[in-house]
Short mmCIF file of N, CA and C in Angstrom, two decimals:
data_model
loop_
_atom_site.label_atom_id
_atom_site.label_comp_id
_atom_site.label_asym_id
_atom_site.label_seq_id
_atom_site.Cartn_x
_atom_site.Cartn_y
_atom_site.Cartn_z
N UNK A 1 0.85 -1.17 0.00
CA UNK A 1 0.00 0.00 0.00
C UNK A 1 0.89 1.24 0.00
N UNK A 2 0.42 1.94 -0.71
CA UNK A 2 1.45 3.58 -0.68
C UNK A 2 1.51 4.26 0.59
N UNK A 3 2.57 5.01 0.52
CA UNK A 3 2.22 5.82 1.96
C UNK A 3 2.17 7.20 1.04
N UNK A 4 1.67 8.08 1.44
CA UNK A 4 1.83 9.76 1.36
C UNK A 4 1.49 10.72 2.37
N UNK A 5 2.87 11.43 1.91
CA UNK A 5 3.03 12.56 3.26
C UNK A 5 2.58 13.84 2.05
N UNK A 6 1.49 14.84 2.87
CA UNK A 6 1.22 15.47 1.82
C UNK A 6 1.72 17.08 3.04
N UNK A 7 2.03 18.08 2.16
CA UNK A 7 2.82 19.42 2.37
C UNK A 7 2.40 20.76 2.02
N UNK A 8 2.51 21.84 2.72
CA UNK A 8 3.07 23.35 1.73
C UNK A 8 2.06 23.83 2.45
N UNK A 9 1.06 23.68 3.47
CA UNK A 9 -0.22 24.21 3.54
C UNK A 9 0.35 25.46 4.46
N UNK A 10 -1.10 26.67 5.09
CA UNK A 10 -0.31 27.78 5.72
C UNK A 10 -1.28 28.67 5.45
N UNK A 11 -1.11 29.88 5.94
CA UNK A 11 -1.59 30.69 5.69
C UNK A 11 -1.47 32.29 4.69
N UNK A 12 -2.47 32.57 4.16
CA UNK A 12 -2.44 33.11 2.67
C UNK A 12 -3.61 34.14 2.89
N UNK A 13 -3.63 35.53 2.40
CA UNK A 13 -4.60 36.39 2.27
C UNK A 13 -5.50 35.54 1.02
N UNK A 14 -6.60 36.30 1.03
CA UNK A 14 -7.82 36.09 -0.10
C UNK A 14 -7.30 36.59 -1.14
N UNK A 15 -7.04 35.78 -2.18
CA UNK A 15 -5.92 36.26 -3.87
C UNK A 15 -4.63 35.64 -4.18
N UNK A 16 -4.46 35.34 -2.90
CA UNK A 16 -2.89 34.47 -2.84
C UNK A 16 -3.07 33.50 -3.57
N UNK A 17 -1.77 32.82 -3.26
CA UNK A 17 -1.76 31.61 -4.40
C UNK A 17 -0.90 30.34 -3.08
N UNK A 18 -0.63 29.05 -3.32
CA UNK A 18 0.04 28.11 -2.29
C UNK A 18 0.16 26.79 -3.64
N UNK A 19 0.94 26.27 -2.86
CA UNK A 19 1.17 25.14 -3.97
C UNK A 19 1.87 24.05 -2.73
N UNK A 20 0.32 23.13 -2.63
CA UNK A 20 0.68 21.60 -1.77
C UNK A 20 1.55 20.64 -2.78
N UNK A 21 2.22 19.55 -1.51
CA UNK A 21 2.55 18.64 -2.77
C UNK A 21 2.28 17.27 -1.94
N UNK A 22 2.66 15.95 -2.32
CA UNK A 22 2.23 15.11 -1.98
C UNK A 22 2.89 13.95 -2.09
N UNK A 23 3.83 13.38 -1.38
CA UNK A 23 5.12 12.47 -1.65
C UNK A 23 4.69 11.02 -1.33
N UNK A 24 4.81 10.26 -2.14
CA UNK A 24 4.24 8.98 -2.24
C UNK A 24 5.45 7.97 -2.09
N UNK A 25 5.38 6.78 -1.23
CA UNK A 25 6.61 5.53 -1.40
C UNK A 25 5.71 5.08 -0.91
N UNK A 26 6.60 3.43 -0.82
CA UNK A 26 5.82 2.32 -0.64
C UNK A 26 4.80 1.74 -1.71
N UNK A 27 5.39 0.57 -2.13
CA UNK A 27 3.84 0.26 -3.23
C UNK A 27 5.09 1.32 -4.71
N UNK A 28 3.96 0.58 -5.81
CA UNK A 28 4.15 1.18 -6.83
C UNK A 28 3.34 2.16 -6.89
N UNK A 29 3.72 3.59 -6.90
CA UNK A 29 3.08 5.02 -7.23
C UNK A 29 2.59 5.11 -8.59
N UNK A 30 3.26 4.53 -9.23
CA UNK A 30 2.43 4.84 -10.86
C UNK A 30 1.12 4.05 -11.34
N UNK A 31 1.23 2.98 -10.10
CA UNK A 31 -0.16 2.22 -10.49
C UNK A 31 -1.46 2.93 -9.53
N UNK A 32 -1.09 4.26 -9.33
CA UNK A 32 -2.54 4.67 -8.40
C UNK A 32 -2.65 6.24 -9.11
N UNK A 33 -3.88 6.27 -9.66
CA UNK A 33 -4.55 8.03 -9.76
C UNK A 33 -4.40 8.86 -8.17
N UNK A 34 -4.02 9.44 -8.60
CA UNK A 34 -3.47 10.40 -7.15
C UNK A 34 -4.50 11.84 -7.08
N UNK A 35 -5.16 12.03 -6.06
CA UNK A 35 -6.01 12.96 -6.29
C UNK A 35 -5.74 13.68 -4.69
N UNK A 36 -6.47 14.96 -4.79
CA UNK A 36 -6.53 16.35 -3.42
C UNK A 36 -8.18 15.79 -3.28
N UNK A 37 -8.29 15.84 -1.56
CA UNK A 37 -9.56 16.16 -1.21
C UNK A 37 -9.20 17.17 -0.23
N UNK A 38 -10.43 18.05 0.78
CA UNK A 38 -10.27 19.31 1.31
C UNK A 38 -11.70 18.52 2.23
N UNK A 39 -11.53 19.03 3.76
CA UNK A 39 -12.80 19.12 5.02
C UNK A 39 -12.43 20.54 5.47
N UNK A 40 -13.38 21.21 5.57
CA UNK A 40 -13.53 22.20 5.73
C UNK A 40 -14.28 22.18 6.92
N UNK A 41 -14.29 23.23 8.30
CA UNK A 41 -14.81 23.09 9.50
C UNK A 41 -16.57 22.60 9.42
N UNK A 42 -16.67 21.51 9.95
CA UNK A 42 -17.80 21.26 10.06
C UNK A 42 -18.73 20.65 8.99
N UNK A 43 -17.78 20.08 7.86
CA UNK A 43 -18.08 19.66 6.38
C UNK A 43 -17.65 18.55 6.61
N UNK A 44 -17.96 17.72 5.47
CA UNK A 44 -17.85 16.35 5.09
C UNK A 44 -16.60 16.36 4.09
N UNK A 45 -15.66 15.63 3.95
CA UNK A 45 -14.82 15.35 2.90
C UNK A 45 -15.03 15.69 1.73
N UNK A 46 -14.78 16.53 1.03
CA UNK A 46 -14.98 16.79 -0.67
C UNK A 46 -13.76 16.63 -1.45
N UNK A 47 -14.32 16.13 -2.97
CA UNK A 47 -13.00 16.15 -3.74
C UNK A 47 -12.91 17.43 -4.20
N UNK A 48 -11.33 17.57 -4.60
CA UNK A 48 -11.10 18.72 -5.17
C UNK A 48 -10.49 18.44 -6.87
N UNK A 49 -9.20 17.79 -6.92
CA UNK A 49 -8.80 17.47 -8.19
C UNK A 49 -8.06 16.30 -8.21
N UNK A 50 -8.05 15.50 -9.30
CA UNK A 50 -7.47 14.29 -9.49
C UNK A 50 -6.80 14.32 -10.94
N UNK A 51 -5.54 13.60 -10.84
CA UNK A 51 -4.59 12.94 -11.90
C UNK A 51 -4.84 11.62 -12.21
N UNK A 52 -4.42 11.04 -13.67
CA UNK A 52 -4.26 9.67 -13.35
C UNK A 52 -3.33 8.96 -13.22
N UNK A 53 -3.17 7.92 -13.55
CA UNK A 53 -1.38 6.98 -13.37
C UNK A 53 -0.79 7.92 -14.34
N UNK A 54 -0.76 8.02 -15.36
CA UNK A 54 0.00 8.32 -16.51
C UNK A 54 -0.10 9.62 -16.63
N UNK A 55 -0.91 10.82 -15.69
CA UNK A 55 -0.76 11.76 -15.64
C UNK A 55 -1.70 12.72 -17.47
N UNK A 56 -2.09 11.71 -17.70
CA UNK A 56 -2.86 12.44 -19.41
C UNK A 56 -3.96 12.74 -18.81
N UNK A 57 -4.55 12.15 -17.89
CA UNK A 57 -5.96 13.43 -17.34
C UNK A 57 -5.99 14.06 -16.30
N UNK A 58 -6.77 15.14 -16.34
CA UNK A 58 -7.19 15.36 -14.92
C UNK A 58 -8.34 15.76 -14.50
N UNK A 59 -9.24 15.98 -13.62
CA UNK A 59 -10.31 16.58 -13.71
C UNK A 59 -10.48 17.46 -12.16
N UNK A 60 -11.33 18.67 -12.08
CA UNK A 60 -11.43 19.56 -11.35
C UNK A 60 -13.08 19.92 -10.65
N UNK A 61 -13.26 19.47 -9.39
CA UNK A 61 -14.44 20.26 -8.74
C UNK A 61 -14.52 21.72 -9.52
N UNK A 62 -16.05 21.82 -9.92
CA UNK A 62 -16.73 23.11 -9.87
C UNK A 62 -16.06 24.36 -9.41
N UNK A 63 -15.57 23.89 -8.22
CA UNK A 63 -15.49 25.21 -7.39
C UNK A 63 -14.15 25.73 -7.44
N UNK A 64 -12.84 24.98 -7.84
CA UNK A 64 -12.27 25.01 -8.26
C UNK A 64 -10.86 25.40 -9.51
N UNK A 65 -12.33 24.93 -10.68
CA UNK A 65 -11.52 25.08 -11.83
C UNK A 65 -11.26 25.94 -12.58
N UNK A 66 -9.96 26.18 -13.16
CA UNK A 66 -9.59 27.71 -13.14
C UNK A 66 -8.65 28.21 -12.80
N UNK A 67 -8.91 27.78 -11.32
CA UNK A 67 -7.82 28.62 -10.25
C UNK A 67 -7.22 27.27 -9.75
N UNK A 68 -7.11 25.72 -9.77
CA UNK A 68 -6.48 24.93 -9.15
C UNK A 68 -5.42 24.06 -10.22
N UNK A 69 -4.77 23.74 -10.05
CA UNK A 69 -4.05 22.59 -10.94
C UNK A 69 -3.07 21.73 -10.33
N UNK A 70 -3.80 20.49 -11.08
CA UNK A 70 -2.95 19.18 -10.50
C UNK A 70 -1.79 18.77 -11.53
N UNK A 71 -0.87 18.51 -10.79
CA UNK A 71 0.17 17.98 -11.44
C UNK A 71 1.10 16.65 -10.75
N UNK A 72 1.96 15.61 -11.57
CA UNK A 72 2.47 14.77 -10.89
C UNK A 72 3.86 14.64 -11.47
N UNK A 73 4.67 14.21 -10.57
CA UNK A 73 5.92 14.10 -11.34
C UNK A 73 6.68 12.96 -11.20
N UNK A 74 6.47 11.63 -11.91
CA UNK A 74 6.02 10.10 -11.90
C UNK A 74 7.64 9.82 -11.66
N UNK A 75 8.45 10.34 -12.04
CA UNK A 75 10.04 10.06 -12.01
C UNK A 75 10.72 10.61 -9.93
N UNK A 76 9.55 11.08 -9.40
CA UNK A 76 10.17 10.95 -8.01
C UNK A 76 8.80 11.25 -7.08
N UNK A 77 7.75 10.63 -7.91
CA UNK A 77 7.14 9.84 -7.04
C UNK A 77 6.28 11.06 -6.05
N UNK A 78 6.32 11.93 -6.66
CA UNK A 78 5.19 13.25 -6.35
C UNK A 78 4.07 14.18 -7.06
N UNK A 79 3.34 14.34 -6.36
CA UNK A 79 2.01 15.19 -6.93
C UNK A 79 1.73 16.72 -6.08
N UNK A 80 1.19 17.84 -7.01
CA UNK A 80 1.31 19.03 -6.89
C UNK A 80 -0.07 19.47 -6.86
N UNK A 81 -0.55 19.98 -5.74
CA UNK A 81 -1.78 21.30 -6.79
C UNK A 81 -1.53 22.65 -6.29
N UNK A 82 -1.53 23.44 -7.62
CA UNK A 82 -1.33 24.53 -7.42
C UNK A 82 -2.52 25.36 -7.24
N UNK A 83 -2.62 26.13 -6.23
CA UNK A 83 -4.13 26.74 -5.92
C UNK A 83 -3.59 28.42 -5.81
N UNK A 84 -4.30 28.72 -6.64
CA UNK A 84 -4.06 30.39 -6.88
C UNK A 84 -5.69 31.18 -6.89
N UNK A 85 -5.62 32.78 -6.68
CA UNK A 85 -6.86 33.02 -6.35
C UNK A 85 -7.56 32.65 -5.32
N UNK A 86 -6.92 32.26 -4.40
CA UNK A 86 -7.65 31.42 -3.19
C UNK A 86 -8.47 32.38 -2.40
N UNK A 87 -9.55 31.88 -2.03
CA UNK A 87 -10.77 32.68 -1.23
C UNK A 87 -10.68 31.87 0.29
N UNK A 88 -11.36 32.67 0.87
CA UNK A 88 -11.91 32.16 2.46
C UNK A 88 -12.33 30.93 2.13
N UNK A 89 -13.31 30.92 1.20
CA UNK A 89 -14.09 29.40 0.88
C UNK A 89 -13.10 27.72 0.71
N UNK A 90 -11.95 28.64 0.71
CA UNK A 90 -10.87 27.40 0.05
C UNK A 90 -10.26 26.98 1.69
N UNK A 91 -10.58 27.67 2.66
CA UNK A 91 -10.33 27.65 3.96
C UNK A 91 -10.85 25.72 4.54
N UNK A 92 -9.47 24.93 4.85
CA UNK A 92 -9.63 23.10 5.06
C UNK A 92 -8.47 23.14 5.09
N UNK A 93 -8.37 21.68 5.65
CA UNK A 93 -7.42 20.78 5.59
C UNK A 93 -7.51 20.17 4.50
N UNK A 94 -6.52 19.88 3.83
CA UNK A 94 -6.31 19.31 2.39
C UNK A 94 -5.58 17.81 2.71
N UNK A 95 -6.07 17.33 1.90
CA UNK A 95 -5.74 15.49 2.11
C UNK A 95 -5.36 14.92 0.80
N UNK A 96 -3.99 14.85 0.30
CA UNK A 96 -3.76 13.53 -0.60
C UNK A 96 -4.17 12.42 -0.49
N UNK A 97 -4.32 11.65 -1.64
CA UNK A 97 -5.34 10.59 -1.73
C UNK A 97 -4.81 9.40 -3.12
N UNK A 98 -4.55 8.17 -3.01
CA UNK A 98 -4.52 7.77 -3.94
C UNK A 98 -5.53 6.29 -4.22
N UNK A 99 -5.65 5.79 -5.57
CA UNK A 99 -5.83 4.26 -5.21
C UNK A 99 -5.72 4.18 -6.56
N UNK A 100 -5.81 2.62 -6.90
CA UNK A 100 -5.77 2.08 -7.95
C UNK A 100 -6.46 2.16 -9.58
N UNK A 101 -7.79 2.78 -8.87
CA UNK A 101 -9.01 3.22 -9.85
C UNK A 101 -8.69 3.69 -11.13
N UNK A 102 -9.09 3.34 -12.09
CA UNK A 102 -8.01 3.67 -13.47
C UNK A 102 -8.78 5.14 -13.72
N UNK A 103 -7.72 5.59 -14.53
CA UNK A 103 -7.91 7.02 -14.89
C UNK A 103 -8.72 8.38 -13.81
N UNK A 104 -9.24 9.23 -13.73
CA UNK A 104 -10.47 9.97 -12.70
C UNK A 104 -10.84 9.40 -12.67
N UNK A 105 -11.66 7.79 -12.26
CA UNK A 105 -12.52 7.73 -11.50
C UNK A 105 -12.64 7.73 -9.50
N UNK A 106 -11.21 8.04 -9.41
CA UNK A 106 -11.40 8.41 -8.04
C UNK A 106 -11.88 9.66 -7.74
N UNK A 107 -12.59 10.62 -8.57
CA UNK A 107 -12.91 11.45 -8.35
C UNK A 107 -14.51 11.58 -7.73
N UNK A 108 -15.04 10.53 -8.10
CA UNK A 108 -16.56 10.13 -7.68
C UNK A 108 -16.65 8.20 -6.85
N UNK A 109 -15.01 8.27 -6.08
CA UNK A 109 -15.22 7.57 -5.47
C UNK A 109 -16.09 8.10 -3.88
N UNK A 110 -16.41 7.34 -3.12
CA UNK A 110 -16.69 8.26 -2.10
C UNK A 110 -15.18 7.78 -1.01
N UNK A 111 -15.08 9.12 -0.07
CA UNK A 111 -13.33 9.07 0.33
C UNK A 111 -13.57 7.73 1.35
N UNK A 112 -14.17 7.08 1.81
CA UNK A 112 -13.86 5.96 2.60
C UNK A 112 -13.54 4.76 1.71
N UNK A 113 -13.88 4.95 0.67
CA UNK A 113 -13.59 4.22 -0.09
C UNK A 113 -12.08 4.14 -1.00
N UNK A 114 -11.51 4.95 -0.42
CA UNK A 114 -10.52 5.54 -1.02
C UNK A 114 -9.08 4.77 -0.82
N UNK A 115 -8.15 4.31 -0.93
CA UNK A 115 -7.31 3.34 -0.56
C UNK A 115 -6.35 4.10 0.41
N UNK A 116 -5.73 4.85 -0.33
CA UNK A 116 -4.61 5.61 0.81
C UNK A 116 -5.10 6.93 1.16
N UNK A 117 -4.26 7.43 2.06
CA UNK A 117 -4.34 9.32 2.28
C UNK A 117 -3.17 9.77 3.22
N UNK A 118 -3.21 10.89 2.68
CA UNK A 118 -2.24 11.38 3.66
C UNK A 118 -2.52 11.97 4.85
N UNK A 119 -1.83 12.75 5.70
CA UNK A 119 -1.95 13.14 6.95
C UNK A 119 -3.06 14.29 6.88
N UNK A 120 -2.78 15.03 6.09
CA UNK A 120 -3.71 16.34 5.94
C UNK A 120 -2.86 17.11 5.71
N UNK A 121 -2.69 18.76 5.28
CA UNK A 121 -2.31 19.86 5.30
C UNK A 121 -3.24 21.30 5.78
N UNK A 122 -3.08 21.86 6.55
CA UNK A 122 -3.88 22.61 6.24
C UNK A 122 -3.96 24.00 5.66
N UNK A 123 -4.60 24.32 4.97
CA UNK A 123 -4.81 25.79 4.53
C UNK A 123 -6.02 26.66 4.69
N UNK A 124 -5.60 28.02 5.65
CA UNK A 124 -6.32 29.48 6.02
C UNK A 124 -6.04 30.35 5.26
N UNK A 125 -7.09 30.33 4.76
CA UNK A 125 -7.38 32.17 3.85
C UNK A 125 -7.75 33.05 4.39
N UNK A 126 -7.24 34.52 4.80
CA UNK A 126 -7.81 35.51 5.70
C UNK A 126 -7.90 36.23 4.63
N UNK A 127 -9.15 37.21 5.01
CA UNK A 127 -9.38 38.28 4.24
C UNK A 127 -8.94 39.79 4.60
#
């Protein structure tokens, strides 16, 4: 099973920009779509964006897209999202996430269902 330690979180005015990342060993990393979810105080787990093994897709929450981007970098075994424009609303703990599921479909997995995760990160947007 993979492990991931996921990073970069902190605090950022409303407009800023942050860029998590998400370090994966253990297990083969290229055989899992690697995706960001976000809990926000008093919320339920939501996805945010997902890659796949091979890194040719990705797909983006609504709320999101635009202002987020996922990226992976399969040669050392890490994944990126870059979140720019960030609002109060973007205010959670952010959670790397991977599993086996071919291409996005971990994006409409539900997260217990989810194989790995990381510790969390968190990120505050003040206005």
């Amino acid at each position: 099973q993979v492990q991931l330690v996921d990073a970069g979180g902190g605090l950022v005015q409303a407009g800023g920009s942050l860029r998590l990342s998400c370090t994966a060993s253990g297990g083969t990393s290229n055989n899992f779509a690697l995706a960001w979810f976000r809990q926000g105080p008093g919320k339920e787990r939501e996805f945010v964006a997902c890659i796949s093994q091979n890194g040719e897709y990705t797909y983006y929450a609504e709320s999101v897209k635009g202002r987020f981007s996922i990226s992976r970098d399969k040669d050392r075994d890490l994944a990126y999202l870059q979140m720019n424009n960030l609002s109060i609303e973007d205010s959670a703990v952010y959670y790397c996430a991977a599993d086996e599921t071919p291409g996005i479909s971990i994006a409409t997995m539900p997260p217990p269902m989810v194989r790995s995760w990381g510790q969390g990160t968190r990120v505050t947007v003040s206005s």
